[in-house]
CSV table of C-alpha atoms in Angstrom, one decimal:
chain,number,residue,atom,x,y,z
A,1,UNK,CA,102.5,126.3,69.1
A,2,UNK,CA,100.8,128.0,71.9
A,3,UNK,CA,101.2,127.2,75.6
A,4,UNK,CA,97.6,125.8,75.7
A,5,UNK,CA,98.3,123.6,72.7
A,6,UNK,CA,101.5,122.3,74.4
A,7,UNK,CA,99.6,121.5,77.6
A,8,UNK,CA,96.5,119.9,75.9
A,9,UNK,CA,98.6,117.7,73.6
A,10,UNK,CA,101.0,116.5,76.4
A,11,UNK,CA,103.8,117.8,74.3
A,12,UNK,CA,106.3,117.8,77.2
A,13,UNK,CA,105.5,114.1,77.9
A,14,UNK,CA,105.7,113.1,74.3
A,15,UNK,CA,109.0,114.9,74.0
A,16,UNK,CA,110.3,113.0,77.0
A,17,UNK,CA,109.0,109.7,75.7
A,18,UNK,CA,110.6,110.4,72.3
A,19,UNK,CA,107.3,110.0,70.6
A,20,UNK,CA,107.5,113.2,68.5
A,21,UNK,CA,108.4,113.3,64.8
A,22,UNK,CA,111.3,115.5,63.9
A,23,UNK,CA,109.0,118.4,62.7
A,24,UNK,CA,106.9,118.1,65.9
A,25,UNK,CA,110.1,118.2,68.0
A,26,UNK,CA,111.3,121.3,66.1
A,27,UNK,CA,108.0,123.1,66.7
A,28,UNK,CA,107.9,122.2,70.3
A,29,UNK,CA,111.5,123.3,70.9
A,30,UNK,CA,110.7,126.6,69.2
A,31,UNK,CA,107.9,126.9,71.8
A,32,UNK,CA,109.7,125.9,75.0
A,33,UNK,CA,112.7,128.0,74.3
A,34,UNK,CA,110.3,131.0,74.5
A,35,UNK,CA,107.9,129.6,77.2
A,36,UNK,CA,109.3,129.6,80.7
A,37,UNK,CA,106.6,127.3,82.0
A,38,UNK,CA,107.1,124.7,79.4
A,39,UNK,CA,110.9,125.0,79.7
A,40,UNK,CA,110.5,124.3,83.5
A,41,UNK,CA,108.3,121.4,82.7
A,42,UNK,CA,110.7,119.8,80.2
A,43,UNK,CA,113.6,120.4,82.4
A,44,UNK,CA,111.8,118.8,85.4
A,45,UNK,CA,110.9,115.8,83.3
A,46,UNK,CA,114.5,115.5,82.2
A,47,UNK,CA,115.8,115.7,85.7
A,48,UNK,CA,113.4,112.9,86.7
A,49,UNK,CA,114.2,110.6,83.8
A,50,UNK,CA,118.0,111.3,84.0
A,51,UNK,CA,117.9,110.6,87.8
A,52,UNK,CA,116.1,107.3,87.2
A,53,UNK,CA,118.6,106.3,84.5
A,54,UNK,CA,121.5,107.3,86.8
A,55,UNK,CA,120.2,104.8,89.4
A,56,UNK,CA,119.2,107.4,91.9
A,57,UNK,CA,115.7,105.8,92.5
A,58,UNK,CA,115.7,103.4,95.4
A,59,UNK,CA,113.6,100.5,94.2
A,60,UNK,CA,110.3,99.6,95.8
A,61,UNK,CA,110.6,96.9,98.6
A,62,UNK,CA,111.2,93.4,97.2
A,63,UNK,CA,113.5,94.6,94.5
A,64,UNK,CA,117.3,94.3,94.7
A,65,UNK,CA,119.0,97.6,95.6
A,66,UNK,CA,122.7,98.0,95.0
A,67,UNK,CA,123.1,101.8,94.7
A,68,UNK,CA,126.3,102.9,96.3
A,69,UNK,CA,126.6,100.0,98.6
A,70,UNK,CA,130.0,98.6,99.5
A,71,UNK,CA,130.5,94.9,100.3
A,72,UNK,CA,132.0,95.9,103.6
A,73,UNK,CA,128.9,98.0,104.3
A,74,UNK,CA,126.8,95.0,103.5
A,75,UNK,CA,128.8,92.8,105.9
A,76,UNK,CA,128.6,95.3,108.7
A,77,UNK,CA,124.8,95.5,108.4
A,78,UNK,CA,124.7,91.7,108.4
A,79,UNK,CA,126.9,91.3,111.5
A,80,UNK,CA,125.1,94.1,113.4
A,81,UNK,CA,121.9,92.1,113.0
A,82,UNK,CA,120.0,95.0,111.6
A,83,UNK,CA,116.2,94.6,111.7
A,84,UNK,CA,115.0,92.1,109.1
A,85,UNK,CA,118.5,91.7,107.7
A,86,UNK,CA,117.5,88.4,106.1
A,87,UNK,CA,115.1,90.3,103.8
A,88,UNK,CA,117.8,92.7,102.7
A,89,UNK,CA,119.1,92.7,99.2
A,90,UNK,CA,122.5,93.4,100.7
A,91,UNK,CA,123.0,89.8,101.8
A,92,UNK,CA,123.4,88.1,98.5
A,93,UNK,CA,125.7,90.9,97.5
A,94,UNK,CA,127.8,90.5,100.6
A,95,UNK,CA,128.0,86.7,100.0
A,96,UNK,CA,129.0,87.4,96.4
A,97,UNK,CA,131.6,89.9,97.5
A,98,UNK,CA,133.2,87.4,99.9
A,99,UNK,CA,133.3,84.8,97.1
A,100,UNK,CA,135.0,87.4,95.0
A,101,UNK,CA,137.6,88.1,97.6
A,102,UNK,CA,138.4,84.4,98.1
A,103,UNK,CA,138.7,83.9,94.4
A,104,UNK,CA,141.0,86.9,94.0
A,105,UNK,CA,140.6,89.7,91.6
A,106,UNK,CA,140.0,89.4,88.0
A,107,UNK,CA,140.4,92.0,85.4
A,108,UNK,CA,137.0,92.5,84.0
A,109,UNK,CA,133.7,93.8,85.3
A,110,UNK,CA,130.9,91.5,86.2
A,111,UNK,CA,127.4,91.9,85.0
A,112,UNK,CA,125.0,90.3,87.5
A,113,UNK,CA,121.7,90.4,85.5
A,114,UNK,CA,120.0,87.4,87.0
A,115,UNK,CA,117.5,87.7,89.8
A,116,UNK,CA,119.1,87.5,93.3
A,117,UNK,CA,118.1,84.0,94.1
A,118,UNK,CA,121.5,82.4,94.0
A,119,UNK,CA,124.9,83.6,95.1
A,120,UNK,CA,126.7,85.4,92.3
A,121,UNK,CA,130.4,86.2,92.1
A,122,UNK,CA,131.5,89.8,91.7
A,123,UNK,CA,134.4,90.2,89.4
A,124,UNK,CA,136.0,93.5,90.4
A,125,UNK,CA,138.4,95.6,88.5
A,126,UNK,CA,141.4,96.4,90.7
A,127,UNK,CA,142.4,100.1,90.5
A,128,UNK,CA,145.8,101.4,91.3
A,129,UNK,CA,146.8,104.9,92.4
A,130,UNK,CA,147.5,107.3,89.5
A,131,UNK,CA,150.6,106.4,87.6
A,132,UNK,CA,152.1,106.7,84.2
A,133,UNK,CA,150.9,103.2,83.2
A,134,UNK,CA,147.7,102.6,81.3
A,135,UNK,CA,144.5,103.0,83.3
A,136,UNK,CA,142.6,99.8,84.0
A,137,UNK,CA,139.6,99.2,81.8
A,138,UNK,CA,136.1,98.8,83.2
A,139,UNK,CA,133.9,97.0,80.7
A,140,UNK,CA,130.3,98.0,80.9
A,141,UNK,CA,128.0,95.9,78.8
A,142,UNK,CA,124.6,96.9,77.4
A,143,UNK,CA,122.8,95.0,80.2
A,144,UNK,CA,125.2,95.7,83.0
A,145,UNK,CA,123.6,96.9,86.2
A,146,UNK,CA,126.7,97.5,88.3
A,147,UNK,CA,130.4,97.7,87.9
A,148,UNK,CA,132.6,96.6,90.8
A,149,UNK,CA,135.7,98.6,91.6
A,150,UNK,CA,138.3,97.3,94.1
A,151,UNK,CA,141.0,99.4,95.7
A,152,UNK,CA,143.5,98.6,98.4
A,153,UNK,CA,143.5,101.2,101.1
A,154,UNK,CA,146.2,102.2,103.6
A,155,UNK,CA,146.0,100.1,106.8
A,156,UNK,CA,145.5,103.3,108.7
A,157,UNK,CA,142.0,103.8,107.5
A,158,UNK,CA,140.8,100.2,108.3
A,159,UNK,CA,137.6,100.1,110.2
A,160,UNK,CA,137.0,103.9,109.9
A,161,UNK,CA,135.2,105.7,107.1
A,162,UNK,CA,136.4,107.2,103.9
A,163,UNK,CA,135.0,109.7,101.5
A,164,UNK,CA,134.9,108.9,97.8
A,165,UNK,CA,133.9,110.4,94.6
A,166,UNK,CA,133.8,109.3,90.9
A,167,UNK,CA,134.4,112.0,88.4
A,168,UNK,CA,134.5,112.1,84.6
A,169,UNK,CA,137.6,113.4,82.8
A,170,UNK,CA,135.7,116.7,82.4
A,171,UNK,CA,135.4,117.0,86.2
A,172,UNK,CA,131.7,116.2,86.6
A,173,UNK,CA,130.9,114.2,89.7
A,174,UNK,CA,128.8,111.1,88.9
A,175,UNK,CA,128.8,109.7,92.5
A,176,UNK,CA,130.1,110.7,95.8
A,177,UNK,CA,129.7,109.9,99.5
A,178,UNK,CA,131.2,108.6,102.7
A,179,UNK,CA,131.5,104.8,103.2
A,180,UNK,CA,132.8,102.5,105.9
A,181,UNK,CA,136.4,101.4,105.2
A,182,UNK,CA,137.0,97.6,105.2
A,183,UNK,CA,138.9,95.8,107.9
A,184,UNK,CA,142.7,95.7,107.5
A,185,UNK,CA,143.8,93.4,104.8
A,186,UNK,CA,140.5,93.5,102.9
A,187,UNK,CA,140.1,95.6,99.8
A,188,UNK,CA,137.4,98.2,99.5
A,189,UNK,CA,134.8,96.9,97.0
A,190,UNK,CA,132.6,99.6,95.5
A,191,UNK,CA,129.5,98.6,93.6
A,192,UNK,CA,128.7,101.4,91.2
A,193,UNK,CA,125.5,101.6,89.2
A,194,UNK,CA,126.5,101.1,85.5
A,195,UNK,CA,124.1,104.0,84.7
A,196,UNK,CA,126.5,106.3,86.5
A,197,UNK,CA,129.2,105.4,84.0
A,198,UNK,CA,127.2,105.0,80.9
A,199,UNK,CA,129.5,107.1,78.8
A,200,UNK,CA,132.7,105.5,77.7
A,201,UNK,CA,135.8,107.4,78.6
A,202,UNK,CA,138.2,108.3,81.4
A,203,UNK,CA,137.0,108.5,85.0
A,204,UNK,CA,138.8,109.0,88.3
A,205,UNK,CA,137.8,107.4,91.6
A,206,UNK,CA,139.0,109.4,94.5
A,207,UNK,CA,139.2,107.7,97.9
A,208,UNK,CA,140.4,110.0,100.6
A,209,UNK,CA,143.4,111.8,99.0
A,210,UNK,CA,144.2,109.1,96.6
A,211,UNK,CA,143.1,109.1,93.0
A,212,UNK,CA,142.5,105.9,91.0
A,213,UNK,CA,142.1,106.6,87.2
A,214,UNK,CA,140.3,104.1,85.1
A,215,UNK,CA,138.7,103.9,81.7
A,216,UNK,CA,135.1,102.8,81.0
A,217,UNK,CA,134.7,100.8,77.8
A,218,UNK,CA,131.4,99.9,76.3
A,219,UNK,CA,130.9,96.3,75.5
B,1,UNK,CA,114.1,121.8,88.4
B,2,UNK,CA,112.6,125.2,88.3
B,3,UNK,CA,115.4,127.8,88.2
B,4,UNK,CA,114.9,131.2,89.8
B,5,UNK,CA,112.6,133.1,87.5
B,6,UNK,CA,114.3,135.9,85.5
B,7,UNK,CA,112.3,138.1,83.2
B,8,UNK,CA,113.8,138.2,79.8
B,9,UNK,CA,113.4,141.9,79.5
B,10,UNK,CA,115.6,144.8,78.4
B,11,UNK,CA,117.3,144.9,81.8
B,12,UNK,CA,118.3,141.2,81.5
B,13,UNK,CA,119.8,141.7,78.0
B,14,UNK,CA,121.6,144.8,79.2
B,15,UNK,CA,123.1,143.0,82.2
B,16,UNK,CA,124.1,140.1,79.9
B,17,UNK,CA,125.8,142.5,77.5
B,18,UNK,CA,127.5,144.1,80.4
B,19,UNK,CA,128.8,140.7,81.6
B,20,UNK,CA,127.0,140.8,84.9
B,21,UNK,CA,128.1,137.5,86.6
B,22,UNK,CA,124.7,136.5,88.1
B,23,UNK,CA,122.9,137.1,84.8
B,24,UNK,CA,125.6,135.2,82.8
B,25,UNK,CA,125.3,132.3,85.3
B,26,UNK,CA,121.5,132.2,84.9
B,27,UNK,CA,121.7,132.5,81.1
B,28,UNK,CA,124.2,129.6,80.7
B,29,UNK,CA,122.4,127.4,83.2
B,30,UNK,CA,118.9,128.1,81.9
B,31,UNK,CA,119.7,127.8,78.2
B,32,UNK,CA,122.5,125.3,78.8
B,33,UNK,CA,119.9,122.7,80.0
B,34,UNK,CA,117.5,123.5,77.2
B,35,UNK,CA,120.3,123.2,74.6
B,36,UNK,CA,121.5,119.9,76.1
B,37,UNK,CA,118.0,118.5,75.9
B,38,UNK,CA,117.7,119.6,72.3
B,39,UNK,CA,121.1,118.5,71.2
B,40,UNK,CA,121.6,115.2,72.9
B,41,UNK,CA,118.8,113.6,70.8
B,42,UNK,CA,120.4,114.8,67.6
B,43,UNK,CA,124.2,114.5,68.1
B,44,UNK,CA,125.9,111.2,68.6
B,45,UNK,CA,128.4,112.1,71.3
B,46,UNK,CA,128.7,114.2,74.5
B,47,UNK,CA,131.7,116.0,73.0
B,48,UNK,CA,129.6,117.1,70.0
B,49,UNK,CA,126.8,118.2,72.2
B,50,UNK,CA,129.2,120.3,74.3
B,51,UNK,CA,130.9,121.8,71.3
B,52,UNK,CA,127.5,122.8,69.7
B,53,UNK,CA,126.4,124.3,73.0
B,54,UNK,CA,129.5,126.4,73.5
B,55,UNK,CA,129.4,127.6,69.9
B,56,UNK,CA,125.8,128.6,70.4
B,57,UNK,CA,126.6,130.6,73.5
B,58,UNK,CA,129.6,132.3,71.8
B,59,UNK,CA,127.5,133.3,68.8
B,60,UNK,CA,124.5,134.6,70.8
B,61,UNK,CA,126.7,136.6,73.2
B,62,UNK,CA,128.8,138.0,70.3
B,63,UNK,CA,125.7,139.1,68.4
B,64,UNK,CA,124.1,140.7,71.5
B,65,UNK,CA,127.3,142.6,72.2
B,66,UNK,CA,127.8,143.7,68.6
B,67,UNK,CA,124.3,144.9,68.2
B,68,UNK,CA,123.9,146.1,71.8
B,69,UNK,CA,120.9,143.7,72.3
B,70,UNK,CA,118.0,142.4,70.3
B,71,UNK,CA,114.9,144.3,69.1
B,72,UNK,CA,112.6,142.3,71.3
B,73,UNK,CA,114.1,141.0,74.5
B,74,UNK,CA,111.2,138.5,74.9
B,75,UNK,CA,112.5,136.8,71.7
B,76,UNK,CA,115.8,135.9,73.4
B,77,UNK,CA,114.8,132.2,73.7
B,78,UNK,CA,113.7,132.1,70.1
B,79,UNK,CA,117.0,133.7,69.1
B,80,UNK,CA,119.1,131.1,71.1
B,81,UNK,CA,117.1,128.3,69.5
B,82,UNK,CA,117.6,129.6,66.0
B,83,UNK,CA,121.3,130.1,66.5
B,84,UNK,CA,121.5,126.5,67.8
B,85,UNK,CA,119.7,125.3,64.7
B,86,UNK,CA,122.3,127.0,62.6
B,87,UNK,CA,125.1,125.4,64.6
B,88,UNK,CA,123.5,122.0,64.3
B,89,UNK,CA,123.1,122.4,60.6
B,90,UNK,CA,126.8,123.3,60.2
B,91,UNK,CA,127.8,120.4,62.5
B,92,UNK,CA,125.8,118.0,60.2
B,93,UNK,CA,127.4,119.5,57.1
B,94,UNK,CA,130.9,119.4,58.4
B,95,UNK,CA,130.3,115.8,59.6
B,96,UNK,CA,129.2,114.8,56.0
B,97,UNK,CA,132.6,116.1,54.6
B,98,UNK,CA,134.8,113.8,56.7
B,99,UNK,CA,136.2,110.6,55.3
B,100,UNK,CA,133.6,107.9,55.5
B,101,UNK,CA,134.3,105.0,57.9
B,102,UNK,CA,134.7,101.5,56.7
B,103,UNK,CA,131.5,99.7,55.7
B,104,UNK,CA,130.0,97.8,58.6
B,105,UNK,CA,131.6,100.1,61.2
B,106,UNK,CA,129.2,100.3,64.1
B,107,UNK,CA,129.7,103.7,65.7
B,108,UNK,CA,128.8,103.8,69.3
B,109,UNK,CA,125.6,105.7,70.0
B,110,UNK,CA,126.2,108.0,73.0
B,111,UNK,CA,122.9,109.9,72.6
B,112,UNK,CA,121.5,108.4,75.8
B,113,UNK,CA,122.0,110.9,78.6
B,114,UNK,CA,125.2,109.9,80.5
B,115,UNK,CA,127.6,111.5,82.8
B,116,UNK,CA,128.4,114.3,80.4
B,117,UNK,CA,125.0,115.0,78.7
B,118,UNK,CA,122.7,114.9,81.7
B,119,UNK,CA,121.0,117.9,83.1
B,120,UNK,CA,121.7,116.7,86.7
B,121,UNK,CA,124.2,118.7,88.6
B,122,UNK,CA,126.5,116.8,91.0
B,123,UNK,CA,125.2,118.7,94.1
B,124,UNK,CA,121.6,118.0,93.1
B,125,UNK,CA,121.9,114.2,93.0
B,126,UNK,CA,121.2,113.7,96.7
B,127,UNK,CA,118.0,115.7,96.4
B,128,UNK,CA,116.9,113.9,93.2
B,129,UNK,CA,117.5,110.6,94.9
B,130,UNK,CA,115.4,111.7,97.9
B,131,UNK,CA,112.6,112.9,95.6
B,132,UNK,CA,112.6,109.8,93.4
B,133,UNK,CA,112.7,107.4,96.3
B,134,UNK,CA,109.7,109.1,97.9
B,135,UNK,CA,107.5,108.8,94.8
B,136,UNK,CA,104.5,106.5,94.9
B,137,UNK,CA,105.3,103.0,93.9
B,138,UNK,CA,103.2,103.2,90.8
B,139,UNK,CA,105.3,106.2,89.6
B,140,UNK,CA,108.5,104.4,90.5
B,141,UNK,CA,107.4,101.3,88.5
B,142,UNK,CA,106.6,103.5,85.5
B,143,UNK,CA,110.0,105.2,85.6
B,144,UNK,CA,111.7,101.9,86.1
B,145,UNK,CA,110.1,100.4,83.0
B,146,UNK,CA,110.6,103.5,80.8
B,147,UNK,CA,114.0,104.8,81.8
B,148,UNK,CA,115.9,102.0,83.6
B,149,UNK,CA,114.8,99.0,81.7
B,150,UNK,CA,114.0,101.1,78.6
B,151,UNK,CA,111.2,98.8,77.6
B,152,UNK,CA,109.3,99.3,74.4
B,153,UNK,CA,106.4,101.8,75.1
B,154,UNK,CA,103.8,99.3,73.9
B,155,UNK,CA,105.2,96.7,76.2
B,156,UNK,CA,105.0,99.2,79.1
B,157,UNK,CA,101.4,99.9,78.2
B,158,UNK,CA,100.6,96.2,78.2
B,159,UNK,CA,102.4,95.8,81.6
B,160,UNK,CA,100.5,98.7,83.1
B,161,UNK,CA,97.3,97.9,81.3
B,162,UNK,CA,96.9,101.3,79.7
B,163,UNK,CA,96.9,102.7,76.2
B,164,UNK,CA,99.5,105.1,74.8
B,165,UNK,CA,97.4,108.2,75.6
B,166,UNK,CA,97.0,107.2,79.2
B,167,UNK,CA,100.7,106.4,79.4
B,168,UNK,CA,101.4,110.1,78.8
B,169,UNK,CA,98.8,110.9,81.6
B,170,UNK,CA,100.7,108.6,84.0
B,171,UNK,CA,104.0,110.2,83.1
B,172,UNK,CA,102.4,113.6,83.5
B,173,UNK,CA,101.2,112.6,87.0
B,174,UNK,CA,104.6,111.2,88.0
B,175,UNK,CA,106.2,114.4,86.9
B,176,UNK,CA,103.7,116.4,89.0
B,177,UNK,CA,104.4,114.2,92.0
B,178,UNK,CA,108.2,114.7,91.4
B,179,UNK,CA,107.8,118.4,91.2
B,180,UNK,CA,105.6,118.6,94.3
B,181,UNK,CA,108.1,116.6,96.3
B,182,UNK,CA,110.9,118.7,94.9
B,183,UNK,CA,109.2,121.9,96.1
B,184,UNK,CA,108.4,120.3,99.5
B,185,UNK,CA,112.1,119.6,100.0
B,186,UNK,CA,113.2,123.0,98.9
B,187,UNK,CA,113.8,125.3,101.9
C-alpha cells in the first residue's frame, strides 16, 4: 500500500471504524509502521476516539454532563445561584446525591441510564483508607455511565478544596483534579465516568494524602 | 498527537543502539502507541497487549545491538511490525496450548481501549478534553454515536442521514478539526 492509496481509500478512518478485514488491516499496519504521516493520522484518530470513550468530551448543551462533578460541587453552584442554574444538568445530580446521603450508603454502584427528567438515587460505594482488608468492589455494568465513590474526609478539610486522582494498579492516572471539599459531616461523593474505569481490576483513589483502594468488577 | 518528528536514519539507529535516552524515549513512545493500536484489537486483555509490546521492544533492541543496526534504517518501522507479528503468532500459539476452559465460559473481552490500553497519557487528558469540547457540535455528535454509545455503524448512518462512504468523510473531517484545534492549543 502506498501513502496515496491509504489516503484515497480512507484507510485510517476505516481502521478506526474497525471496518477492515484482517488482511486489509495487516496491509495497512505494514504501511503505517513505515509511514510517519499515516502513523500520525492513526494516532490522532485513536487519541480522539479514546478521549471520547474516556468521557473527556463535554456534551453539547442540552445533554446531561457528569464528568468529574462532585455532588458538593453541584450544591455549591446551586446555592451560589450561578447563571441559569435551573438549566444545569448538575441540579438533578445534586438532588440525587442528597437522596443518597439521606438514604445512607449502599454497597453497589448505581447505573443511572434513564434521561434526567426525574430525580434518581445515587448508590455510592464507600471507600475506606488502605488497609489489609479486602478492597471494596465497584461494579460497572455494560450500560453504566458513572460510578459513584464516597469517602469520609477529615473534618479539617471541610469547606476547603482537595486534590484527587484515580490510578490503575499499574500506576496510570485515569482522572485527577482539584475539587471542593464537602461541609463537615458530609461525605465526598465523586461521580466518575464509567469509561474511565472500563477495565476491571484494582484502582486507587487518592484524596489529599489518603489512599482508598478499590476493585472494579465488570457486570 | 503528532510526536516530534525524528528521521529514522542511520544516526537514529546508532543512537538507539548506544542507548541514548532521548532516542530511546522517542522510540518507545512512537512505536509503543502504534503497537498498542495494533495489538489491542487482537489480544483479549491489557496484560497480554503489554506483554507482547514489551517482548517486541526487547527483541527489536536485542537484534539491533547484536547486528549493530539494520541494513536499511528506513525499514525500522517494517522491522518492528514484523517482530510484533512474530510475537503475536507465538502468543496465539501458546494460548492454544493451555487447558481449555469449561464449555460455556464467557471470557470477558477487554479489547475495548480502557485505562491500560489507551494511547492517552495522563498529562494529556486535560488538553484532549479541551480539544474535544471545542469541536463543532456535528463532530461531537458523530463521536458520541460512534465511540460513547458505540452504535451500529448503519444505525449511525441512518441517524446522520449519510451512507457508509460519507461516514468516513465525516470522521475524516472531525479528525481534521481535532488536529487543527490540537495544533492551535500547542504553544
